């Protein structure tokens, strides 16, 4: 993905930074991978005959030789990066990328020996920086019309050729990413993320949960966000901006973000679409919240996109809101995965073009969203077991959206649905493991004859004993699991189970029996997730039991810690069951 920086005036200053250690020593082995005149341009990092100052003078020479007026900012700077999951490219591959980018941009066409001068510098594994001067060697200035779109088109070709993650450009549904300055500002202030990200998530949650416009702005204010409404002369609200308290620019002015700058579907007209068609939500008991939502989600999965392109666009938008709210009130054990799933599904919820506001699936998803939102105060009373059916229904809904996107040839949205679906499946399996742990009743262990009170000694964990555990617990899947790349992780989990004194055979058999394994892409990976839920549930139960039990003082009367009064400390509940009578905490 090529990203063009602002034009500049200081060639040497930019080269000093690219060849230097970086702002946080993040630059490693800076070196040149290509130039306008390979192989005759020497690399300052590898040649004692060339300095950074010399290279800057050579690059700038055509600027001073221009026949007409010089450009005010002559330094052309582009960074080209591949995705984190891509393989590492070689220097030779990056050199090809640099030459094609310069050809596509118009800086240096192939076989044009009078083109602009440029160099490509690599100081990290996943990207290069291309520095050029906007002055041709024949005394003219280059024509750079449509340089960025042309470079993006060239990048798409390399993604196919090199087998990299393929992106889709131009449908205007991508996220609004924080700028470099925003990221650096967050680091200086000790924030975990840029302010833009925090605001985007907060506004999206408020929009998804709100029942009307007043409710939307009230939720933003309650979340600690500053709101500035844009009011027309006739008194109508035509837009809004948000800011975080304390976030100021260099002139100590508040930094405001209009909704459309946070995301294309967070502009006020798009936000209003969510409640254009009112939905009626029945009042249900807190114990029935997940089941009521599950029924609606399952019914909607069969209806998604049934009415055509525009109706499907409205359906997936409503499904995105549902996942956002589900992540906020989901049991703590899987909340992190659901928040990641909501983040991934965000692209899938946006479809280029218009979207219909009516439709059976959209109505059912909106009803489910409002149901969960209104029942948020009681969410703490709903444990992981109660949420399991809803999570399974949500997996079905996301899979339906993925197939619909594929049918419409929305490749980026289909891939986003796939990533969100995987995270939801992980949450389902962790929940299944926790459910098995809650119902598990270990068989009593009898001490060996002749050694009263002796405890069972755990065998030293290793590949051979754990393979035996696997064969005994799940004989039908043992051979498949042993050949699975996830087997080492499963073996580690089983060793941890044995280390705390539980029988790994019984535990593995219990979590394996919770749900079928035959349809899993990786049975080993599924069992790893279930054992994660098992261990977290057992640890939480042990902690809750320990906090409600008072140990007797060891030193007799007058010594040690006095006993607590009855009722002084409430019993801690496992994650997902904790009491939250005041509702979930709001983001700040």
Coordinates of C-alpha atoms in Angstrom, one line a residue:
X1 CA 0.0 0.0 0.0
X2 CA 1.7 3.2 -1.1
X3 CA 1.2 6.3 1.1
X4 CA 2.3 9.7 -0.1
X5 CA 3.6 12.1 2.5
X6 CA 3.5 15.9 2.2
X7 CA 6.0 17.5 -0.1
X8 CA 9.0 19.1 1.5
X9 CA 12.0 21.3 1.0
X10 CA 14.8 19.6 2.9
X11 CA 16.2 16.6 1.0
X12 CA 19.1 16.1 3.4
X13 CA 17.0 16.3 6.5
X14 CA 14.7 13.6 5.2
X15 CA 17.6 11.4 4.2
X16 CA 19.2 11.9 7.7
X17 CA 16.0 10.6 9.3
X18 CA 15.6 7.6 7.0
X19 CA 19.2 6.6 7.5
X20 CA 19.1 7.4 11.2
X21 CA 17.9 5.3 14.2
X22 CA 14.4 6.6 14.0
X23 CA 12.5 8.4 16.7
X24 CA 12.5 5.4 19.0
X25 CA 15.4 3.3 17.6
X26 CA 12.9 1.5 15.3
X27 CA 15.1 1.8 12.2
X28 CA 17.3 -1.3 11.6
X29 CA 19.9 -1.7 8.9
X30 CA 19.0 1.3 6.8
X31 CA 20.2 0.8 3.2
X32 CA 19.4 1.7 -0.4
X33 CA 17.6 -0.9 -2.4
X34 CA 17.2 1.0 -5.7
X35 CA 17.9 4.3 -7.4
X36 CA 17.3 6.2 -10.6
X37 CA 20.7 5.2 -12.0
X38 CA 21.5 1.6 -10.7
X39 CA 24.1 0.5 -10.1
X40 CA 26.1 3.7 -10.3
X41 CA 24.6 5.6 -7.4
X42 CA 26.5 4.6 -4.2
X43 CA 24.8 3.9 -0.9
X44 CA 25.9 6.1 2.0
X45 CA 25.4 3.1 4.3
X46 CA 27.8 0.9 2.4
X47 CA 30.2 3.2 0.6
X48 CA 32.9 5.3 2.3
X49 CA 33.0 7.5 -0.8
X50 CA 29.4 8.7 -0.5
X51 CA 27.9 10.7 2.4
X52 CA 24.2 11.6 3.0
X53 CA 25.0 15.2 2.3
X54 CA 26.6 14.2 -1.1
X55 CA 23.5 12.1 -2.0
X56 CA 21.2 15.0 -1.2
X57 CA 23.3 17.4 -3.4
X58 CA 23.1 14.9 -6.3
X59 CA 19.4 14.5 -5.9
X60 CA 18.8 18.3 -5.7
X61 CA 21.1 19.2 -8.6
X62 CA 18.3 19.2 -11.3
X63 CA 16.2 21.5 -9.0
X64 CA 18.8 24.2 -9.2
X65 CA 19.1 23.7 -13.0
X66 CA 15.4 24.2 -13.7
X67 CA 14.7 26.5 -16.6
X68 CA 11.6 28.1 -15.2
X69 CA 10.2 28.8 -11.7
X70 CA 11.3 26.2 -9.1
X71 CA 8.6 24.3 -7.1
X72 CA 8.0 25.7 -3.6
X73 CA 8.3 22.2 -2.2
X74 CA 10.5 19.9 -4.4
X75 CA 10.9 16.8 -2.2
X76 CA 8.6 14.0 -3.2
X77 CA 8.2 11.2 -0.5
X78 CA 6.3 8.0 -0.7
X79 CA 6.3 5.1 1.8
X80 CA 5.3 1.6 0.4
X81 CA 4.3 -1.0 3.0
X82 CA 2.8 -4.5 2.9
X83 CA 0.4 -6.1 5.4
X84 CA 1.7 -7.6 8.7
X85 CA 0.6 -11.1 7.7
X86 CA 2.4 -10.9 4.3
X87 CA 5.7 -12.7 3.8
X88 CA 8.9 -10.7 3.9
X89 CA 10.0 -9.3 0.5
X90 CA 13.6 -9.4 -0.6
X91 CA 15.6 -6.3 -1.4
X92 CA 15.4 -7.3 -5.1
X93 CA 11.6 -7.5 -4.9
X94 CA 11.4 -4.1 -3.1
X95 CA 13.6 -2.6 -5.8
X96 CA 11.1 -3.8 -8.5
X97 CA 8.3 -2.2 -6.5
X98 CA 10.2 1.1 -6.2
X99 CA 10.8 1.3 -10.0
X100 CA 7.2 0.5 -10.8
X101 CA 5.9 3.0 -8.3
X102 CA 8.1 5.7 -9.9
X103 CA 7.0 4.7 -13.3
X104 CA 3.3 4.8 -12.3
X105 CA 3.6 8.1 -10.6
X106 CA 5.2 9.9 -13.5
X107 CA 8.4 10.7 -11.6
X108 CA 10.5 8.4 -13.7
X109 CA 9.0 6.5 -16.6
X110 CA 10.8 3.4 -17.8
X111 CA 13.5 4.1 -20.4
X112 CA 13.4 7.9 -19.7
X113 CA 17.0 8.9 -19.1
X114 CA 16.0 12.5 -18.4
X115 CA 13.5 11.7 -15.7
X116 CA 13.6 12.8 -12.0
X117 CA 16.2 11.4 -9.7
X118 CA 15.1 9.2 -6.8
X119 CA 16.3 6.6 -4.3
X120 CA 14.5 3.9 -2.3
X121 CA 15.6 3.2 1.3
X122 CA 14.7 0.3 3.4
X123 CA 15.1 0.5 7.2
X124 CA 12.5 -2.1 8.2
X125 CA 11.4 -5.5 7.1
X126 CA 7.9 -4.5 5.9
X127 CA 8.3 -1.2 4.0
X128 CA 10.5 1.1 2.0
X129 CA 10.7 4.9 1.5
X130 CA 11.1 6.5 -1.9
X131 CA 12.6 10.0 -2.0
X132 CA 12.6 11.9 -5.3
X133 CA 13.1 15.6 -6.4
X134 CA 10.4 17.1 -8.6
X135 CA 12.7 18.3 -11.3
X136 CA 13.6 16.4 -14.5
X137 CA 17.2 16.3 -15.6
X138 CA 16.3 18.1 -18.9
X139 CA 15.3 21.2 -17.0
X140 CA 11.6 20.7 -16.9
X141 CA 9.1 19.7 -14.2
X142 CA 7.4 16.3 -14.2
X143 CA 3.7 15.8 -14.8
X144 CA 2.3 14.0 -11.7
X145 CA -1.4 13.9 -12.5
X146 CA -3.2 10.9 -10.9
X147 CA 0.1 9.7 -9.3
X148 CA -1.5 8.2 -6.2
X149 CA -4.3 6.2 -8.0
X150 CA -1.8 5.0 -10.5
X151 CA 0.6 3.8 -7.8
X152 CA -2.3 2.0 -6.1
X153 CA -3.2 0.2 -9.3
X154 CA 0.4 -0.9 -9.6
X155 CA 0.3 -2.2 -6.0
X156 CA -2.7 -4.4 -6.8
X157 CA -0.7 -6.1 -9.5
X158 CA 2.2 -6.8 -7.1
X159 CA -0.2 -8.3 -4.5
X160 CA -1.3 -10.9 -7.1
X161 CA 2.2 -11.6 -8.4
X162 CA 3.9 -11.8 -5.0
X163 CA 1.0 -13.7 -3.3
X164 CA 0.3 -11.0 -0.8
X165 CA -2.9 -9.9 0.9
X166 CA -5.1 -8.4 -1.8
X167 CA -6.7 -5.0 -1.1
X168 CA -9.6 -3.4 -2.9
X169 CA -9.2 0.3 -3.6
X170 CA -11.7 2.8 -4.5
X171 CA -15.0 1.8 -3.0
X172 CA -14.6 4.5 -0.2
X173 CA -15.6 2.1 2.6
X174 CA -12.2 1.7 4.2
X175 CA -11.5 3.0 7.7
X176 CA -10.3 6.5 8.4
X177 CA -6.9 5.6 9.8
X178 CA -5.1 7.9 12.3
X179 CA -2.4 10.1 10.7
X180 CA 1.2 9.7 11.8
X181 CA 1.1 12.9 13.8
X182 CA -2.0 11.6 15.7
X183 CA -0.2 8.4 16.5
X184 CA 2.9 10.2 17.7
X185 CA 0.8 12.5 19.8
X186 CA -0.9 9.6 21.5
X187 CA 2.5 8.1 22.3
X188 CA 3.7 11.4 23.9
X189 CA 0.6 11.6 26.0
X190 CA 0.8 8.0 27.1
X191 CA -2.5 7.0 25.5
X192 CA -3.1 3.4 24.4
X193 CA -4.5 4.6 21.0
X194 CA -4.9 7.8 19.0
X195 CA -7.9 10.0 19.9
X196 CA -9.5 9.4 16.5
X197 CA -9.7 5.7 17.3
X198 CA -11.3 6.3 20.7
X199 CA -13.8 8.7 19.3
X200 CA -14.7 6.5 16.4
X201 CA -15.5 3.5 18.8
X202 CA -17.4 5.7 21.2
X203 CA -19.6 7.3 18.5
X204 CA -20.2 4.0 16.9
X205 CA -21.4 2.5 20.2
X206 CA -23.7 5.5 20.9
X207 CA -25.1 5.3 17.3
X208 CA -25.8 1.6 17.5
X209 CA -27.5 1.8 20.9
X210 CA -29.5 5.0 20.5
X211 CA -33.2 5.0 19.9
X212 CA -33.4 8.5 18.5
X213 CA -31.3 11.6 17.8
X214 CA -31.6 13.1 21.3
X215 CA -30.7 9.7 22.8
X216 CA -27.6 9.6 20.5
X217 CA -26.3 13.0 21.7
X218 CA -27.1 12.2 25.3
X219 CA -25.1 8.9 25.1
X220 CA -22.1 10.8 23.7
X221 CA -22.2 13.3 26.5
X222 CA -22.6 10.6 29.1
X223 CA -19.5 8.8 27.7
X224 CA -17.4 11.9 28.4
X225 CA -17.2 13.2 24.8
X226 CA -17.5 16.9 23.9
X227 CA -20.2 17.4 21.3
X228 CA -20.6 20.4 19.0
X229 CA -23.8 20.4 17.0
X230 CA -24.0 22.3 13.7
X231 CA -27.3 24.2 13.6
X232 CA -28.8 25.7 10.4
X233 CA -30.5 29.1 10.5
X234 CA -33.9 27.4 10.5
X235 CA -32.9 25.6 13.7
X236 CA -32.4 22.2 12.3
X237 CA -29.2 20.2 13.2
X238 CA -27.3 19.5 10.0
X239 CA -24.2 17.9 11.5
X240 CA -22.0 17.4 14.6
X241 CA -18.4 17.2 15.7
X242 CA -16.8 15.5 18.7
X243 CA -13.7 16.0 20.7
X244 CA -12.0 14.5 23.7
X245 CA -11.5 16.7 26.8
X246 CA -7.9 17.9 27.0
X247 CA -7.1 17.1 23.3
X248 CA -5.6 20.3 21.9
X249 CA -3.5 21.3 19.0
X250 CA -0.3 23.4 19.0
X251 CA -2.4 26.6 19.4
X252 CA -4.2 25.1 22.5
X253 CA -7.4 24.8 20.5
X254 CA -9.7 21.8 20.9
X255 CA -9.3 19.2 18.2
X256 CA -12.8 18.5 16.7
X257 CA -13.6 15.6 14.5
X258 CA -16.8 15.7 12.3
X259 CA -18.6 12.4 12.3
X260 CA -17.9 11.9 8.5
X261 CA -14.2 12.2 9.3
X262 CA -14.4 9.4 11.8
X263 CA -16.1 7.0 9.3
X264 CA -18.3 7.3 6.3
X265 CA -21.3 5.8 8.1
X266 CA -20.9 8.1 11.2
X267 CA -22.0 11.3 9.4
X268 CA -25.3 12.6 10.9
X269 CA -27.4 11.5 7.9
X270 CA -26.0 8.0 8.1
X271 CA -26.5 7.9 11.9
X272 CA -30.1 9.0 11.5
X273 CA -30.8 6.1 9.2
X274 CA -30.6 3.7 12.1
X275 CA -33.8 5.0 13.6
X276 CA -35.7 6.1 10.5
X277 CA -37.8 2.9 10.7
X278 CA -38.9 2.5 14.4
X279 CA -38.7 -1.0 15.9
X280 CA -40.8 -2.4 18.8
X281 CA -38.9 -4.3 21.4
X282 CA -40.8 -6.4 24.0
X283 CA -39.9 -6.2 27.7
X284 CA -38.2 -9.5 28.7
X285 CA -36.7 -10.8 31.9
X286 CA -32.9 -10.5 32.1
X287 CA -32.5 -14.3 32.1
X288 CA -34.3 -14.4 28.7
X289 CA -32.4 -11.6 27.1
X290 CA -29.8 -13.7 25.2
X291 CA -32.5 -16.3 24.2
X292 CA -34.8 -13.6 22.7
X293 CA -31.9 -12.1 20.8
X294 CA -30.8 -15.5 19.6
X295 CA -34.2 -16.3 18.1
X296 CA -34.2 -13.0 16.1
X297 CA -30.7 -13.4 14.8
X298 CA -31.3 -16.9 13.6
X299 CA -34.4 -15.8 11.8
X300 CA -32.6 -12.9 10.2
X301 CA -29.7 -15.0 8.9
X302 CA -32.1 -16.7 6.4
X303 CA -33.5 -13.3 5.2
X304 CA -30.2 -11.4 4.8
X305 CA -30.0 -9.8 1.4
X306 CA -33.1 -11.6 0.2
X307 CA -34.6 -8.4 -1.2
X308 CA -31.6 -7.4 -3.4
X309 CA -28.5 -5.4 -3.3
X310 CA -29.8 -2.3 -1.5
X311 CA -31.7 -4.3 1.1
X312 CA -28.6 -6.4 1.8
X313 CA -26.6 -3.3 2.3
X314 CA -29.0 -2.2 5.0
X315 CA -29.0 -5.7 6.5
X316 CA -25.3 -5.9 7.0
X317 CA -25.2 -2.4 8.4
X318 CA -27.7 -3.4 11.1
X319 CA -25.7 -6.6 11.8
X320 CA -22.6 -4.5 12.4
X321 CA -24.5 -2.4 15.0
X322 CA -25.6 -5.6 16.7
X323 CA -22.1 -6.9 17.0
X324 CA -20.9 -3.6 18.5
X325 CA -23.5 -3.7 21.2
X326 CA -23.0 -7.5 21.8
X327 CA -19.3 -6.8 22.4
X328 CA -20.1 -4.1 25.0
X329 CA -22.3 -6.3 27.2
X330 CA -20.9 -9.8 26.5
X331 CA -19.5 -11.9 29.3
X332 CA -16.0 -10.7 30.3
X333 CA -14.4 -14.1 29.3
X334 CA -15.1 -13.5 25.6
X335 CA -15.5 -9.7 25.6
X336 CA -12.1 -9.0 24.1
X337 CA -12.7 -11.4 21.2
X338 CA -16.1 -9.9 20.5
X339 CA -14.7 -6.4 20.5
X340 CA -12.0 -7.5 18.0
X341 CA -14.8 -9.1 15.9
X342 CA -16.8 -5.9 15.9
X343 CA -13.6 -4.0 14.8
X344 CA -13.1 -6.5 11.9
X345 CA -16.7 -6.5 10.8
X346 CA -16.8 -2.7 10.6
X347 CA -15.6 -2.8 6.9
X348 CA -18.2 -5.6 6.1
X349 CA -21.0 -3.4 7.5
X350 CA -20.3 -0.7 4.9
X351 CA -21.2 -1.3 1.3
X352 CA -20.6 1.1 -1.6
X353 CA -23.8 2.8 -2.9
X354 CA -27.2 3.2 -1.4
X355 CA -28.8 1.0 1.2
X356 CA -32.5 0.3 1.9
X357 CA -33.9 1.1 5.3
X358 CA -36.6 -1.6 5.2
X359 CA -36.2 -5.3 5.2
X360 CA -37.0 -8.3 7.4
X361 CA -33.4 -9.0 8.4
X362 CA -32.6 -5.4 9.1
X363 CA -35.7 -5.1 11.4
X364 CA -34.7 -8.3 13.3
X365 CA -31.1 -7.1 13.8
X366 CA -32.3 -3.7 15.0
X367 CA -34.7 -5.4 17.4
X368 CA -31.9 -7.6 18.8
X369 CA -29.7 -4.5 19.2
X370 CA -32.3 -2.5 21.1
X371 CA -33.1 -5.6 23.2
X372 CA -29.5 -6.0 24.3
X373 CA -29.0 -2.3 24.7
X374 CA -32.1 -1.9 27.0
X375 CA -31.1 -5.0 29.0
X376 CA -27.5 -3.8 29.4
X377 CA -28.0 -3.1 33.1
X378 CA -28.9 -6.7 33.7
X379 CA -26.1 -8.1 31.5
X380 CA -24.0 -9.1 34.5
X381 CA -26.6 -11.6 35.5
X382 CA -26.2 -13.5 32.3
X383 CA -23.3 -15.9 32.4
X384 CA -21.3 -17.5 29.5
X385 CA -23.6 -20.4 29.3
X386 CA -26.7 -18.2 28.6
X387 CA -24.7 -16.3 25.9
X388 CA -23.5 -19.4 24.1
X389 CA -26.6 -19.9 22.0
X390 CA -26.6 -16.2 21.0
X391 CA -22.9 -16.4 20.0
X392 CA -23.7 -19.5 17.8
X393 CA -26.5 -17.6 16.1
X394 CA -24.1 -14.6 15.5
X395 CA -21.6 -16.9 13.8
X396 CA -24.4 -18.1 11.5
X397 CA -25.3 -14.4 10.7
X398 CA -21.8 -13.4 9.9
X399 CA -21.3 -16.4 7.7
X400 CA -24.5 -15.4 5.8
X401 CA -23.1 -11.9 5.4
X402 CA -19.8 -13.3 4.0
X403 CA -21.7 -15.4 1.4
X404 CA -23.8 -12.4 0.4
X405 CA -20.7 -10.2 0.0
X406 CA -19.1 -12.9 -2.1
X407 CA -22.2 -13.0 -4.3
X408 CA -22.0 -9.3 -4.8
X409 CA -18.2 -9.4 -5.5
X410 CA -17.4 -7.3 -2.4
X411 CA -14.1 -8.9 -1.8
X412 CA -12.8 -6.6 0.9
X413 CA -16.1 -6.9 2.8
X414 CA -16.2 -10.7 2.4
X415 CA -12.7 -11.0 3.8
X416 CA -13.7 -8.8 6.7
X417 CA -16.7 -11.0 7.5
X418 CA -14.4 -14.0 7.4
X419 CA -12.0 -12.5 9.9
X420 CA -14.9 -11.5 12.2
X421 CA -16.4 -15.0 11.9
X422 CA -13.2 -16.6 13.0
X423 CA -13.0 -14.5 16.1
X424 CA -16.7 -15.3 16.9
X425 CA -15.9 -19.0 16.5
X426 CA -13.1 -18.7 19.0
X427 CA -15.4 -17.0 21.5
X428 CA -18.0 -19.8 21.0
X429 CA -15.4 -22.5 21.8
X430 CA -14.0 -20.6 24.8
X431 CA -17.6 -20.3 26.0
X432 CA -18.2 -24.0 25.4
X433 CA -15.1 -24.9 27.5
X434 CA -16.3 -22.6 30.3
X435 CA -19.7 -24.2 30.2
X436 CA -18.1 -27.7 30.5
X437 CA -16.0 -26.6 33.4
X438 CA -19.1 -25.4 35.4
X439 CA -20.9 -28.7 35.0
X440 CA -17.8 -30.9 35.5
X441 CA -17.8 -33.1 38.5
X442 CA -14.4 -34.9 38.8
X443 CA -14.4 -38.6 39.9
X444 CA -13.0 -39.1 43.4
X445 CA -9.3 -40.2 43.4
X446 CA -8.5 -43.1 45.6
X447 CA -5.0 -43.1 47.2
X448 CA -2.7 -46.0 46.4
X449 CA -3.0 -49.0 48.9
X450 CA -0.6 -48.8 51.9
X451 CA -0.1 -45.1 51.6
X452 CA -3.0 -43.4 53.4
X453 CA -3.5 -39.8 52.4
X454 CA -1.0 -39.9 49.6
X455 CA -1.7 -37.6 46.7
X456 CA -1.6 -38.6 43.1
X457 CA 1.7 -37.5 41.6
X458 CA 1.4 -35.8 38.2
X459 CA 3.5 -37.3 35.5
X460 CA 6.2 -35.2 33.9
X461 CA 4.4 -33.6 31.0
X462 CA 5.8 -34.3 27.5
X463 CA 4.9 -35.4 24.1
X464 CA 4.6 -39.1 24.8
X465 CA 2.3 -39.0 27.9
X466 CA 0.2 -36.2 26.5
X467 CA -0.2 -38.2 23.2
X468 CA -1.5 -41.1 25.4
X469 CA -3.9 -38.7 27.1
X470 CA -5.1 -37.7 23.6
X471 CA -5.6 -41.3 22.5
X472 CA -7.6 -42.2 25.6
X473 CA -9.8 -39.1 25.7
X474 CA -10.6 -38.6 21.9
X475 CA -9.5 -41.8 20.1
X476 CA -11.5 -40.9 17.0
X477 CA -9.5 -37.7 16.4
X478 CA -6.1 -38.6 17.9
X479 CA -4.3 -39.2 14.7
X480 CA -5.6 -36.1 13.0
X481 CA -4.7 -33.9 16.0
X482 CA -1.2 -35.3 16.4
X483 CA -0.5 -34.2 12.8
X484 CA -2.1 -30.7 13.3
X485 CA 0.2 -27.7 13.7
X486 CA -1.8 -26.7 16.7
X487 CA -0.9 -29.9 18.6
X488 CA 2.0 -28.3 20.5
X489 CA -0.3 -25.6 21.9
X490 CA -2.9 -28.3 22.9
X491 CA -0.2 -30.3 24.5
X492 CA 0.9 -27.3 26.6
X493 CA -2.7 -26.7 27.7
X494 CA -3.1 -30.4 28.8
X495 CA 0.2 -30.1 30.7
X496 CA -1.2 -27.0 32.5
X497 CA -4.4 -28.9 33.4
X498 CA -2.3 -31.8 34.9
X499 CA -0.1 -29.4 36.8
X500 CA -3.0 -28.0 38.8
X501 CA -4.0 -31.6 39.9
X502 CA -6.8 -32.4 37.5
X503 CA -7.0 -35.5 35.3
X504 CA -6.2 -34.3 31.7
X505 CA -8.0 -37.3 30.3
X506 CA -11.2 -36.5 32.0
X507 CA -11.0 -32.8 31.3
X508 CA -10.1 -33.3 27.6
X509 CA -13.0 -35.8 27.2
X510 CA -15.4 -33.4 28.9
X511 CA -14.6 -30.4 26.6
X512 CA -14.5 -32.6 23.5
X513 CA -17.9 -33.9 24.2
X514 CA -19.4 -30.4 24.6
X515 CA -19.8 -29.9 20.9
X516 CA -18.9 -32.0 17.8
X517 CA -15.4 -31.7 16.3
X518 CA -16.0 -33.3 12.9
X519 CA -16.8 -30.0 11.1
X520 CA -13.9 -28.1 12.6
X521 CA -11.1 -27.0 10.3
X522 CA -8.6 -27.8 13.1
X523 CA -9.9 -30.0 15.9
X524 CA -6.6 -29.3 17.9
X525 CA -7.2 -25.5 17.7
X526 CA -10.8 -25.9 18.8
X527 CA -9.7 -27.9 21.8
X528 CA -7.1 -25.3 22.7
X529 CA -9.8 -22.6 22.8
X530 CA -12.2 -24.9 24.9
X531 CA -9.4 -25.6 27.4
X532 CA -8.7 -21.9 27.6
X533 CA -12.3 -21.4 28.6
X534 CA -12.1 -24.3 31.0
X535 CA -9.0 -23.0 32.8
X536 CA -10.4 -19.5 33.1
X537 CA -13.7 -20.7 34.5
X538 CA -12.0 -23.0 37.0
X539 CA -9.5 -20.2 38.0
X540 CA -12.4 -17.8 38.5
X541 CA -14.4 -20.3 40.5
X542 CA -11.4 -21.0 42.7
X543 CA -10.8 -17.3 43.3
X544 CA -14.4 -16.8 44.2
X545 CA -14.4 -19.7 46.6
X546 CA -11.2 -18.4 48.2
X547 CA -12.5 -14.9 48.7
X548 CA -15.6 -16.1 50.5
X549 CA -13.7 -18.3 52.9
X550 CA -11.9 -16.9 55.9
X551 CA -8.8 -18.7 57.2
X552 CA -8.4 -19.2 60.9
X553 CA -5.5 -17.2 62.6
X554 CA -2.5 -19.4 62.9
X555 CA -1.1 -17.9 66.1
X556 CA -4.0 -18.5 68.4
X557 CA -5.9 -15.9 70.4
X558 CA -4.7 -12.4 70.1
X559 CA -2.4 -13.1 67.1
X560 CA -2.8 -13.0 63.4
X561 CA -5.5 -11.3 61.4
X562 CA -9.0 -10.9 63.0
X563 CA -11.8 -12.7 61.3
X564 CA -14.1 -10.8 58.9
X565 CA -17.6 -10.0 60.0
X566 CA -20.3 -12.0 58.2
X567 CA -21.4 -10.2 55.1
X568 CA -18.5 -7.7 55.1
X569 CA -17.2 -9.0 51.8
X570 CA -19.5 -10.0 48.9
X571 CA -18.8 -13.3 47.2
X572 CA -17.0 -12.7 43.8
X573 CA -18.7 -14.3 40.9
X574 CA -17.0 -15.9 37.9
X575 CA -16.6 -13.7 34.8
X576 CA -20.0 -13.2 33.1
X577 CA -21.9 -13.6 36.4
X578 CA -20.6 -10.5 38.3
X579 CA -23.3 -8.2 39.6
X580 CA -23.5 -5.0 37.7
X581 CA -26.5 -3.3 39.2
X582 CA -25.4 0.1 37.9
X583 CA -25.0 -1.1 34.3
X584 CA -21.8 -1.5 32.3
X585 CA -19.0 1.0 32.7
X586 CA -19.0 3.7 30.0
X587 CA -15.9 4.4 27.9
X588 CA -14.0 7.5 28.9

